[in-house]
Short mmCIF file of C-alpha atoms in Angstrom, two decimals:
data_model
loop_
_atom_site.label_atom_id
_atom_site.label_comp_id
_atom_site.label_asym_id
_atom_site.label_seq_id
_atom_site.Cartn_x
_atom_site.Cartn_y
_atom_site.Cartn_z
CA MET S 1 -333.90 94.45 -73.99
CA SER S 2 -332.04 94.14 -70.68
CA ASN S 3 -328.77 95.88 -69.85
CA ALA S 4 -326.93 92.52 -69.70
CA GLN S 5 -328.10 91.56 -73.20
CA SER S 6 -327.19 95.01 -74.52
CA GLU S 7 -323.71 94.75 -73.02
CA GLN S 8 -323.15 91.29 -74.53
CA GLU S 9 -324.33 92.43 -77.97
CA THR S 10 -322.06 95.50 -77.78
CA ILE S 11 -318.99 93.42 -76.92
CA ALA S 12 -319.85 90.91 -79.70
CA TYR S 13 -320.18 93.73 -82.17
CA ALA S 14 -316.82 95.21 -81.13
CA LYS S 15 -315.13 91.88 -81.67
CA ARG S 16 -316.84 91.49 -85.07
CA LYS S 17 -315.78 94.97 -86.05
CA ARG S 18 -312.10 94.24 -85.20
CA GLN S 19 -312.20 91.05 -87.29
CA GLU S 20 -313.73 92.96 -90.23
CA GLU S 21 -310.96 95.56 -90.02
CA ARG S 22 -308.31 92.85 -90.18
CA ASP S 23 -309.95 91.31 -93.27
CA TYR S 24 -310.52 94.69 -94.88
CA GLN S 25 -310.71 94.62 -98.67
CA PRO S 26 -310.38 98.07 -100.28
CA ALA S 27 -312.37 97.26 -103.41
CA ALA S 28 -315.36 95.81 -101.64
CA ASN S 29 -315.44 98.63 -99.14
CA ALA S 30 -315.25 101.24 -101.86
CA GLN S 31 -318.21 99.68 -103.69
CA SER S 32 -320.21 99.53 -100.48
CA GLY S 33 -319.42 103.16 -99.81
CA VAL S 34 -320.64 104.28 -103.28
CA GLN S 35 -323.95 102.47 -102.82
CA MET S 36 -324.50 104.12 -99.47
CA LEU S 37 -323.76 107.58 -100.88
CA GLN S 38 -326.26 106.99 -103.66
CA GLN S 39 -328.88 106.25 -101.03
CA GLY S 40 -327.97 109.44 -99.15
CA LEU S 41 -326.39 107.66 -96.18
CA ASP S 42 -323.09 108.43 -94.46
CA PRO S 43 -321.17 105.15 -93.87
CA ARG S 44 -319.22 106.67 -90.99
CA THR S 45 -322.38 107.26 -88.98
CA GLN S 46 -324.35 104.17 -89.92
CA PHE S 47 -323.69 102.37 -86.68
CA SER S 48 -322.93 105.36 -84.42
CA GLN S 49 -326.56 105.64 -83.43
CA THR S 50 -326.73 102.03 -82.18
CA ILE S 51 -323.31 101.72 -80.40
CA ASN S 52 -322.98 102.74 -76.76
CA LEU S 53 -319.38 104.05 -76.71
CA ASP S 54 -319.41 104.73 -72.95
CA LEU S 55 -320.38 101.12 -72.30
CA ILE S 56 -317.50 99.85 -74.46
CA LYS S 57 -315.00 102.10 -72.60
CA GLU S 58 -316.32 100.94 -69.23
CA THR S 59 -316.02 97.28 -70.29
CA LEU S 60 -312.44 97.71 -71.52
CA ASP S 61 -311.45 99.51 -68.29
CA HIS S 62 -312.96 96.65 -66.26
CA THR S 63 -310.97 94.12 -68.29
CA GLN S 64 -307.71 96.05 -67.72
CA GLU S 65 -308.41 96.23 -63.98
CA LYS S 66 -308.89 92.45 -63.85
CA ASP S 67 -305.57 91.97 -65.67
CA LEU S 68 -303.83 94.32 -63.19
CA THR S 69 -305.31 92.42 -60.24
CA SER S 70 -304.03 89.14 -61.69
CA ASP S 71 -300.51 90.61 -62.02
CA THR S 72 -300.58 91.79 -58.39
CA LEU S 73 -301.65 88.37 -57.12
CA GLU S 74 -298.91 86.72 -59.15
CA THR S 75 -296.32 89.10 -57.66
CA ARG S 76 -297.53 88.32 -54.15
CA ARG S 77 -297.44 84.59 -54.84
CA ARG S 78 -293.84 84.84 -56.03
CA ALA S 79 -292.86 86.91 -52.96
CA MET S 80 -294.37 84.29 -50.62
CA ALA S 81 -292.57 81.53 -52.50
CA GLU S 82 -289.26 83.39 -52.11
CA PHE S 83 -289.96 83.90 -48.39
CA ASP S 84 -290.54 80.16 -47.96
CA ARG S 85 -287.34 79.41 -49.86
CA LYS S 86 -285.32 81.68 -47.58
CA ARG S 87 -286.88 79.99 -44.54
CA ILE S 88 -285.77 76.64 -45.91
CA ALA S 89 -282.29 78.01 -46.66
CA ARG S 90 -281.78 79.15 -43.07
CA ASN S 91 -282.31 75.60 -41.82
CA ILE S 92 -279.95 73.95 -44.32
CA ALA S 93 -276.56 72.93 -42.89
CA VAL S 94 -273.69 73.44 -45.33
CA PRO S 95 -270.03 72.42 -44.90
CA THR S 96 -267.67 74.88 -43.24
CA SER S 97 -264.68 73.61 -45.23
CA ASP S 98 -264.21 75.71 -48.36
CA SER S 99 -263.00 72.72 -50.37
CA ALA S 100 -266.15 70.78 -49.44
CA VAL S 101 -268.31 73.77 -50.44
CA ARG S 102 -266.59 73.93 -53.84
CA ALA S 103 -267.10 70.19 -54.32
CA ASP S 104 -270.82 70.46 -53.55
CA LEU S 105 -271.21 73.40 -55.95
CA ARG S 106 -269.55 71.40 -58.73
CA LYS S 107 -271.76 68.42 -57.91
CA HIS S 108 -274.88 70.51 -58.50
CA GLY S 109 -273.57 72.01 -61.75
CA GLU S 110 -272.75 75.44 -60.31
CA PRO S 111 -269.49 77.40 -60.80
CA ILE S 112 -267.15 76.77 -57.89
CA CYS S 113 -266.08 80.42 -57.65
CA LEU S 114 -267.45 83.75 -58.82
CA PHE S 115 -265.53 86.98 -59.26
CA GLY S 116 -265.00 88.76 -55.93
CA GLU S 117 -266.51 85.87 -53.94
CA ASP S 118 -264.97 84.75 -50.64
CA ALA S 119 -265.56 81.59 -48.57
CA ALA S 120 -268.57 83.05 -46.74
CA ASP S 121 -270.22 84.10 -50.01
CA ARG S 122 -269.68 80.61 -51.43
CA ARG S 123 -271.37 79.05 -48.40
CA ASN S 124 -274.37 81.37 -48.84
CA ARG S 125 -274.55 80.55 -52.56
CA LEU S 126 -274.46 76.82 -51.83
CA ARG S 127 -277.22 77.29 -49.28
CA TYR S 128 -279.28 79.11 -51.94
CA VAL S 129 -278.70 76.31 -54.47
CA LEU S 130 -279.69 73.63 -51.96
CA SER S 131 -282.79 75.60 -50.96
CA ARG S 132 -283.95 75.68 -54.58
CA ILE S 133 -283.48 71.93 -54.81
CA THR S 134 -285.24 71.34 -51.51
CA ASP S 135 -288.13 73.65 -52.38
CA GLY S 136 -290.91 71.64 -53.95
CA LYS S 137 -289.85 68.39 -52.31
CA GLU S 138 -290.47 69.48 -48.72
CA THR S 139 -294.27 69.50 -49.02
CA GLN S 140 -294.46 65.99 -50.42
CA GLN S 141 -291.98 64.66 -47.87
CA GLN S 142 -293.95 66.26 -45.04
CA MET S 143 -297.18 64.70 -46.32
CA ASP S 144 -295.52 61.27 -46.35
CA VAL S 145 -294.33 61.75 -42.78
CA ASP S 146 -297.78 62.89 -41.69
CA GLU S 147 -299.32 59.75 -43.11
CA ASP S 148 -296.85 57.57 -41.21
CA ASP S 149 -296.87 59.34 -37.87
CA ASP S 150 -298.37 62.74 -37.09
CA SER S 151 -296.47 63.11 -33.82
CA ALA S 152 -293.18 62.39 -35.56
CA SER S 153 -293.87 65.11 -38.11
CA ASP S 154 -294.37 67.66 -35.34
CA SER S 155 -291.01 66.84 -33.78
CA GLU S 156 -289.28 67.10 -37.16
CA GLU S 157 -290.83 70.50 -37.81
CA ASP S 158 -289.72 71.87 -34.46
CA GLY S 159 -286.21 70.41 -34.76
CA GLU S 160 -286.23 69.67 -31.03
CA PHE S 161 -286.70 66.59 -28.94
CA TYR S 162 -286.82 66.07 -25.20
CA THR S 163 -285.64 63.30 -22.93
CA GLU S 164 -286.58 62.82 -19.32
CA GLY S 165 -283.92 64.11 -16.95
CA SER S 166 -282.88 62.66 -13.63
CA GLU S 167 -283.91 63.96 -10.25
CA GLU S 168 -280.29 65.02 -9.68
CA LEU S 169 -280.43 67.20 -12.80
CA LYS S 170 -283.72 68.72 -11.68
CA ALA S 171 -282.23 69.55 -8.27
CA ALA S 172 -279.16 71.09 -9.91
CA ARG S 173 -281.34 73.25 -12.19
CA MET S 174 -283.38 74.43 -9.21
CA GLU S 175 -280.26 75.31 -7.26
CA VAL S 176 -278.83 77.28 -10.20
CA ALA S 177 -282.16 79.11 -10.64
CA VAL S 178 -282.44 80.11 -6.97
CA LYS S 179 -278.85 81.32 -6.71
CA SER S 180 -279.04 83.17 -10.02
CA LEU S 181 -281.74 85.44 -8.59
CA ASP S 182 -279.52 86.64 -5.76
CA ARG S 183 -276.56 87.06 -8.10
CA ALA S 184 -278.66 88.99 -10.61
CA ARG S 185 -279.84 91.30 -7.84
CA ALA S 186 -276.26 91.94 -6.74
CA ARG S 187 -275.17 92.54 -10.34
CA LEU S 188 -277.94 95.09 -10.89
CA GLU S 189 -276.96 96.96 -7.74
CA ARG S 190 -273.34 96.98 -8.87
CA GLN S 191 -274.28 98.26 -12.33
CA ARG S 192 -276.44 101.01 -10.82
CA ALA S 193 -273.48 102.11 -8.75
CA GLN S 194 -271.28 102.13 -11.84
CA ALA S 195 -273.89 104.14 -13.78
CA ALA S 196 -273.91 106.75 -11.00
CA GLU S 197 -270.13 107.01 -11.08
CA ASP S 198 -268.59 110.19 -12.40
CA LEU S 199 -267.92 109.93 -16.13
CA ALA S 200 -264.61 111.70 -15.75
CA ALA S 201 -263.43 109.01 -13.33
CA VAL S 202 -264.43 106.26 -15.78
CA LYS S 203 -262.52 107.96 -18.59
CA GLN S 204 -259.49 108.45 -16.39
CA ARG S 205 -259.49 104.78 -15.37
CA ARG S 206 -259.85 103.72 -18.99
CA LEU S 207 -256.95 105.93 -20.11
CA ALA S 208 -254.83 104.51 -17.29
CA LEU S 209 -255.64 100.97 -18.44
CA ILE S 210 -254.76 101.75 -22.07
CA GLN S 211 -251.50 103.32 -21.01
CA ARG S 212 -250.70 100.30 -18.86
CA LEU S 213 -251.53 97.83 -21.65
CA SER S 214 -249.18 99.67 -24.00
CA THR S 215 -246.29 98.81 -21.67
CA PHE S 216 -246.92 95.03 -21.76
CA ALA S 217 -243.87 93.07 -22.87
CA LEU S 218 -242.26 89.66 -22.49
CA CYS S 219 -241.47 89.07 -18.81
CA GLY S 220 -240.60 85.38 -18.80
CA SER S 221 -240.31 82.35 -21.06
CA GLN S 222 -239.89 78.71 -20.13
CA VAL S 223 -239.80 75.38 -21.95
CA GLY S 224 -242.85 73.61 -20.56
CA ASP S 225 -242.50 70.12 -21.99
CA ALA S 226 -240.90 67.95 -24.64
CA ARG S 227 -244.05 68.29 -26.74
CA PRO S 228 -246.25 71.35 -27.54
CA VAL S 229 -247.85 73.09 -24.56
CA SER S 230 -251.56 73.08 -25.32
CA ARG S 231 -252.92 75.05 -22.37
CA ALA S 232 -251.67 77.44 -19.68
CA ILE S 233 -253.96 78.89 -16.99
CA PHE S 234 -253.46 80.77 -13.73
CA ALA S 235 -254.33 79.04 -10.48
CA HIS S 236 -256.14 80.74 -7.60
CA ASP S 237 -253.78 83.74 -7.75
CA ALA S 238 -251.25 85.40 -10.03
CA HIS S 239 -248.33 83.58 -8.38
CA HIS S 240 -249.00 80.08 -9.72
CA LEU S 241 -250.04 78.64 -13.06
CA LEU S 242 -250.79 75.25 -14.57
CA THR S 243 -249.69 73.97 -17.97
CA ALA S 244 -250.85 70.96 -19.99
CA SER S 245 -249.05 69.41 -22.92
CA TRP S 246 -249.49 66.89 -25.71
CA SER S 247 -247.36 64.41 -23.78
CA GLY S 248 -250.16 64.03 -21.20
CA SER S 249 -248.36 65.73 -18.32
CA ILE S 250 -249.66 68.64 -16.24
CA LYS S 251 -247.29 70.90 -14.30
CA LEU S 252 -247.59 73.53 -11.59
CA TRP S 253 -245.25 76.54 -11.92
CA ASP S 254 -244.48 79.54 -9.76
CA VAL S 255 -244.74 83.09 -11.13
CA PRO S 256 -242.66 85.00 -12.07
CA GLY S 257 -239.78 82.58 -11.47
CA CYS S 258 -241.20 79.97 -13.88
CA GLN S 259 -239.88 77.07 -11.81
CA VAL S 260 -241.79 73.79 -11.79
CA GLN S 261 -243.37 73.01 -8.39
CA ARG S 262 -245.16 69.75 -9.08
CA THR S 263 -245.86 67.35 -11.98
CA TYR S 264 -249.21 65.56 -12.25
CA ARG S 265 -249.43 62.23 -14.05
CA GLY S 266 -252.59 60.43 -15.03
CA HIS S 267 -253.24 61.06 -18.73
CA THR S 268 -251.62 59.01 -21.48
CA ASP S 269 -252.61 61.23 -24.42
CA ARG S 270 -252.82 64.91 -25.36
CA VAL S 271 -254.28 67.13 -22.63
CA SER S 272 -256.13 70.12 -24.06
CA GLY S 273 -258.58 71.14 -21.31
CA LEU S 274 -257.74 72.72 -17.95
CA SER S 275 -259.94 74.49 -15.41
CA VAL S 276 -259.30 75.53 -11.81
CA ARG S 277 -262.13 74.84 -9.39
CA PRO S 278 -263.38 77.93 -7.53
CA GLN S 279 -262.51 77.73 -3.86
CA GLN S 280 -265.50 77.33 -1.56
CA GLY S 281 -265.12 77.93 2.15
CA GLY S 282 -261.32 77.94 2.11
CA GLY S 283 -261.00 74.33 0.91
CA THR S 284 -258.02 72.90 -0.92
CA LEU S 285 -257.42 73.99 -4.48
CA GLY S 286 -258.54 71.54 -7.15
CA PHE S 287 -258.65 71.49 -10.91
CA ALA S 288 -259.95 69.36 -13.79
CA SER S 289 -258.36 68.27 -17.06
CA GLY S 290 -259.69 66.87 -20.33
CA CYS S 291 -257.76 64.53 -22.60
CA ALA S 292 -257.83 63.11 -26.12
CA ASP S 293 -258.64 59.68 -24.66
CA GLY S 294 -262.12 60.97 -23.72
CA LEU S 295 -261.46 61.09 -19.96
CA VAL S 296 -261.96 63.97 -17.56
CA LEU S 297 -259.73 63.70 -14.48
CA LEU S 298 -260.14 65.58 -11.20
CA TRP S 299 -257.08 66.69 -9.22
CA ASP S 300 -256.05 68.05 -5.85
CA VAL S 301 -253.22 70.54 -6.26
CA GLU S 302 -251.34 68.88 -3.39
CA ARG S 303 -251.44 65.39 -4.88
CA GLU S 304 -249.70 64.15 -8.03
CA LEU S 305 -252.31 61.50 -8.87
CA PRO S 306 -255.94 62.17 -9.80
CA VAL S 307 -258.63 62.04 -7.12
CA GLY S 308 -261.56 61.53 -9.51
CA ARG S 309 -262.38 60.17 -12.93
CA LEU S 310 -265.33 61.13 -15.17
CA GLU S 311 -266.10 58.74 -18.03
CA GLY S 312 -268.71 59.05 -20.77
CA HIS S 313 -267.35 60.98 -23.73
CA GLN S 314 -266.79 58.97 -26.88
CA GLY S 315 -264.23 61.38 -28.35
CA ARG S 316 -261.48 63.82 -27.44
CA VAL S 317 -262.35 66.18 -24.58
CA VAL S 318 -261.16 69.58 -25.79
CA HIS S 319 -262.36 71.95 -23.11
CA VAL S 320 -263.52 71.87 -19.48
CA ASP S 321 -264.84 74.67 -17.29
CA HIS S 322 -266.12 74.94 -13.71
CA HIS S 323 -269.39 76.55 -12.75
CA ALA S 324 -269.12 79.51 -10.37
CA ASP S 325 -270.44 77.34 -7.51
CA GLY S 326 -267.59 74.88 -7.91
CA ARG S 327 -269.97 71.93 -7.78
CA LEU S 328 -270.72 71.60 -11.51
CA LEU S 329 -268.27 70.96 -14.34
CA GLY S 330 -268.86 71.28 -18.07
CA SER S 331 -266.91 69.45 -20.77
CA ALA S 332 -266.86 69.83 -24.59
CA SER S 333 -265.92 66.92 -26.80
CA TYR S 334 -265.27 65.77 -30.32
CA ASP S 335 -268.21 63.35 -29.98
CA GLY S 336 -270.47 66.32 -30.83
CA SER S 337 -271.84 66.83 -27.32
CA TRP S 338 -271.15 68.77 -24.16
CA ARG S 339 -271.84 67.31 -20.74
CA LEU S 340 -272.62 68.54 -17.25
CA TRP S 341 -271.11 66.72 -14.27
CA ASP S 342 -271.78 66.77 -10.53
CA LEU S 343 -268.38 66.89 -8.82
CA GLU S 344 -269.80 65.87 -5.46
CA THR S 345 -271.08 62.54 -6.74
CA GLN S 346 -268.84 62.41 -9.84
CA LYS S 347 -271.87 61.53 -11.97
CA GLU S 348 -273.05 62.79 -15.33
CA LEU S 349 -276.11 65.02 -15.01
CA LEU S 350 -276.66 66.03 -18.62
CA LEU S 351 -275.60 64.95 -22.11
CA GLN S 352 -276.48 67.80 -24.45
CA GLU S 353 -276.35 67.68 -28.24
CA GLY S 354 -277.08 70.56 -30.59
CA HIS S 355 -274.00 71.04 -32.76
CA ALA S 356 -273.62 69.55 -36.23
CA ARG S 357 -269.93 68.81 -35.68
CA GLU S 358 -267.36 68.57 -32.89
CA VAL S 359 -267.79 70.89 -29.87
CA PHE S 360 -264.52 72.72 -29.21
CA ALA S 361 -265.17 75.44 -26.61
CA LEU S 362 -267.33 75.81 -23.49
CA ARG S 363 -267.59 78.61 -20.91
CA PHE S 364 -270.00 79.25 -18.05
CA GLN S 365 -271.41 82.73 -17.63
CA PRO S 366 -269.65 84.71 -14.91
CA ASP S 367 -271.53 86.49 -12.18
CA THR S 368 -275.10 85.20 -12.61
CA ALA S 369 -273.83 81.76 -13.76
CA ALA S 370 -277.22 80.80 -15.21
CA LEU S 371 -276.01 80.38 -18.79
CA VAL S 372 -273.34 78.40 -20.60
CA ALA S 373 -271.93 79.10 -24.08
CA THR S 374 -270.59 76.43 -26.42
CA ALA S 375 -269.03 76.58 -29.88
CA GLY S 376 -267.66 74.07 -32.32
CA LEU S 377 -266.31 73.14 -35.69
CA ASP S 378 -269.69 73.71 -37.34
CA GLY S 379 -268.96 77.46 -37.16
CA ILE S 380 -271.92 78.06 -34.82
CA GLY S 381 -271.97 78.96 -31.14
CA ARG S 382 -274.92 78.47 -28.80
CA VAL S 383 -275.99 79.93 -25.47
CA TRP S 384 -277.86 77.52 -23.20
CA ASP S 385 -280.00 78.30 -20.17
CA LEU S 386 -278.99 75.94 -17.36
CA ARG S 387 -282.31 76.52 -15.59
CA SER S 388 -284.49 75.27 -18.45
CA GLY S 389 -282.04 73.41 -20.67
CA ARG S 390 -283.04 75.35 -23.78
CA SER S 391 -280.80 76.96 -26.38
CA ILE S 392 -281.71 80.65 -26.17
CA MET S 393 -279.34 82.16 -28.76
CA ALA S 394 -277.24 81.11 -31.73
CA LEU S 395 -273.86 82.82 -32.15
CA GLU S 396 -273.73 83.08 -35.93
CA GLY S 397 -271.60 84.89 -38.49
CA HIS S 398 -268.32 83.00 -38.68
CA ALA S 399 -267.44 81.45 -42.03
CA ARG S 400 -265.28 78.71 -40.51
CA GLU S 401 -264.70 76.68 -37.34
CA ILE S 402 -264.87 78.37 -33.92
CA TYR S 403 -261.94 77.56 -31.61
CA GLY S 404 -262.10 80.22 -28.89
CA LEU S 405 -264.92 81.57 -26.73
CA ASP S 406 -265.26 83.60 -23.54
CA TRP S 407 -267.78 85.70 -21.62
CA SER S 408 -267.26 89.35 -20.94
CA PRO S 409 -267.27 90.37 -17.25
CA ASN S 410 -270.52 92.26 -17.93
CA ALA S 411 -272.17 88.81 -18.40
CA PHE S 412 -274.20 89.81 -21.48
CA GLN S 413 -271.50 89.79 -24.17
CA VAL S 414 -269.76 86.73 -25.63
CA ALA S 415 -266.62 86.81 -27.76
CA THR S 416 -265.92 84.06 -30.31
CA GLY S 417 -262.74 83.51 -32.32
CA ALA S 418 -262.62 81.34 -35.44
CA ALA S 419 -260.54 80.01 -38.30
CA ASP S 420 -261.74 82.91 -40.46
CA ASN S 421 -259.19 85.06 -38.55
CA THR S 422 -261.87 87.19 -36.89
CA VAL S 423 -263.28 87.77 -33.41
CA ARG S 424 -266.99 88.50 -33.09
CA ILE S 425 -268.71 90.16 -30.15
CA HIS S 426 -272.27 88.92 -29.54
CA ASP S 427 -274.74 90.79 -27.34
CA LEU S 428 -277.45 88.78 -25.56
CA ARG S 429 -279.58 91.89 -25.07
CA LYS S 430 -279.75 92.54 -28.82
CA MET S 431 -279.60 88.85 -29.76
CA ALA S 432 -277.07 89.68 -32.48
CA CYS S 433 -273.41 90.17 -33.29
CA VAL S 434 -272.60 93.81 -32.50
CA TYR S 435 -268.95 93.96 -33.56
CA GLN S 436 -266.49 92.09 -35.76
CA ILE S 437 -262.74 92.40 -35.20
CA PRO S 438 -260.27 91.48 -37.98
CA ALA S 439 -258.03 90.12 -35.25
CA HIS S 440 -255.21 88.12 -36.86
CA LYS S 441 -253.62 86.98 -40.10
CA SER S 442 -254.33 83.34 -39.26
CA MET S 443 -256.92 81.37 -37.31
CA VAL S 444 -257.83 82.54 -33.79
CA THR S 445 -257.13 79.69 -31.35
CA ASP S 446 -258.15 81.10 -27.97
CA LEU S 447 -259.77 84.12 -26.27
CA ARG S 448 -259.78 85.40 -22.71
CA PHE S 449 -261.23 88.45 -20.97
CA SER S 450 -259.70 89.95 -17.88
CA HIS S 451 -261.97 89.16 -14.92
CA SER S 452 -260.32 91.12 -12.14
CA ALA S 453 -262.52 91.62 -9.10
CA ALA S 454 -261.68 95.33 -9.03
CA GLY S 455 -262.53 95.80 -12.70
CA ALA S 456 -265.43 98.03 -13.60
CA GLU S 457 -266.67 99.48 -16.84
CA GLY S 458 -263.65 100.59 -18.80
CA GLY S 459 -261.32 98.47 -16.66
CA HIS S 460 -261.30 95.24 -18.67
CA PHE S 461 -259.54 93.99 -21.77
CA LEU S 462 -259.64 91.05 -24.18
CA VAL S 463 -256.68 88.86 -25.19
CA SER S 464 -256.61 86.74 -28.36
CA ALA S 465 -254.14 84.06 -29.50
CA SER S 466 -253.55 82.90 -33.04
CA ASN S 467 -251.61 80.59 -35.31
CA ASP S 468 -249.79 83.64 -36.64
CA GLY S 469 -247.65 83.54 -33.48
CA LEU S 470 -249.10 86.72 -31.94
CA VAL S 471 -250.90 87.49 -28.72
CA ASN S 472 -253.07 90.59 -29.23
CA VAL S 473 -254.57 92.75 -26.48
CA TRP S 474 -257.81 94.66 -27.17
CA SER S 475 -259.62 97.28 -25.15
CA THR S 476 -263.31 96.59 -24.55
CA GLY S 477 -266.06 98.87 -25.77
CA ASP S 478 -264.25 100.29 -28.78
CA TRP S 479 -262.45 96.96 -29.44
CA LYS S 480 -259.23 98.60 -30.54
CA LEU S 481 -255.86 96.88 -30.65
CA GLN S 482 -253.75 98.21 -27.79
CA LYS S 483 -250.75 95.88 -27.93
CA SER S 484 -249.46 93.06 -30.15
CA LEU S 485 -247.08 90.68 -28.41
CA PRO S 486 -244.75 88.66 -30.68
CA GLY S 487 -242.44 86.04 -29.22
CA HIS S 488 -243.69 82.55 -29.96
CA VAL S 489 -242.18 80.61 -32.82
CA GLY S 490 -245.24 79.26 -34.60
CA LYS S 491 -248.74 78.69 -33.31
CA VAL S 492 -250.07 80.05 -30.01
CA LEU S 493 -252.44 77.40 -28.66
CA GLY S 494 -253.79 78.97 -25.47
CA VAL S 495 -253.93 82.17 -23.44
CA ASP S 496 -255.09 83.27 -19.99
CA VAL S 497 -255.20 86.42 -17.86
CA ALA S 498 -254.23 86.56 -14.17
CA PRO S 499 -257.17 86.91 -11.74
CA ASP S 500 -256.04 90.43 -10.83
CA GLY S 501 -255.31 91.35 -14.46
CA SER S 502 -251.65 91.99 -13.73
CA CYS S 503 -250.20 89.70 -16.40
CA ILE S 504 -250.93 87.33 -19.30
CA VAL S 505 -249.71 83.79 -19.98
CA SER S 506 -249.63 82.09 -23.38
CA ALA S 507 -248.91 78.49 -24.42
CA GLY S 508 -247.33 77.64 -27.74
CA TYR S 509 -246.63 74.91 -30.24
CA ASP S 510 -242.95 75.76 -29.75
CA ARG S 511 -243.18 73.85 -26.39
CA THR S 512 -242.88 77.03 -24.31
CA PHE S 513 -245.15 79.17 -22.20
CA LYS S 514 -244.54 82.89 -21.90
CA LEU S 515 -245.46 85.58 -19.37
CA TRP S 516 -246.41 89.07 -20.50
CA GLY S 517 -246.79 92.04 -18.19
CA PRO S 518 -246.06 95.73 -17.65
CA ASP S 519 -242.63 97.10 -16.86
CA ASP S 520 -243.19 96.90 -13.10
CA PHE S 521 -244.45 93.30 -13.11
CA LEU S 522 -241.12 91.74 -12.10
#
């Protein structure tokens, strides 16, 4: 008899024995036992000589090991399924409006609010619910797409598509790439010099800045227009500033006298974007403005009528910003796109999409000027590489719409302010948000770093504006509140810092702009 046959017979006998024990009848067993005793046999040892107990134990252990292996595989399968679900959840776009999130939760039969849950938690819960619904359908949908068009399925998986750019765009990208190398080299040399600087001197300069910021107060206030003043920015120096209003007018003012010097007329709707063109080779000062009618107008500071007109946006132009070279201009619009313009030819070089909703803020990177950051009402910011055209980082974390954005003078940190009342500091080196500031009691409308040429590490500060009527000043690095400046009646719509960091200007819904500075400013 072979070992295999012996093992099978042993297992069959064990099963038979269990069945006999279940159907045990005391009377019959007793009678059988008496007969065996009469024959001189012990019923307890009748089968002990033929049963291999070690073989039975080995077989049972093997069966338990197989069951344990099955449990482990099932656990791994569930973990992989959960990993795939989380991957799907990250790519699901959910509304930023809390009321819309509640409506979607109710639509899917989920409670609209849980105990201790805030707006951000509700968005994450809705994303989880939608990922469970999507899971299971994605595979079938992908198979259908593959059958129709394999190339189309690849583009859907990547979430990216490419269009052929013009030769002008290619030349602009090459120019930005070449100049960024020289600027990066100069920045590294400057940072090495700062790293070699005595730490005591850095601390002393930082303490002097904090002490100076604590003395900031209201230095001037002026009614800027008959309608709310939407934007106020300094010109080429701290002695002149520009304001834009909802009436469509733009005005040039002197500082600190706050007397109007010139009025520019060309827009017929609300002006919400202003940017001063960097001076190149001692040329005349120019600036650009964006309007709710979708137009971007170019101006010479000496002329009251526009000298250029950029058309293309299909919605309100909220923000404009000049590249460090002065040749390129960026614009953000409610049509869900941001665009790049060549000011020499006054032609559109790039129409870039990438946001799920309206784009509200746009800023070019200082110093190296190879990157541009955008943010919008989808609650997401993005950093784009001008040299390649790719989105290299997503500025995530806000629970609601982003209205303010600016680059730090160190060129690797970006600050974003949103309707969730917070300011977030994002670090490109770590590709993550490194600090969150509970900045205001209402939505943050604008942000601005000081970009003084003499500023070094420890010599800069951040200014935030909000609908709570306050202008707050924060020190960089530790991100502590150094001064809160009340004065506006109602919302503060815009803020800017003088090129030398000597003063701050804010624009308000109360139709005024206000100057803030230290005691010795006047």
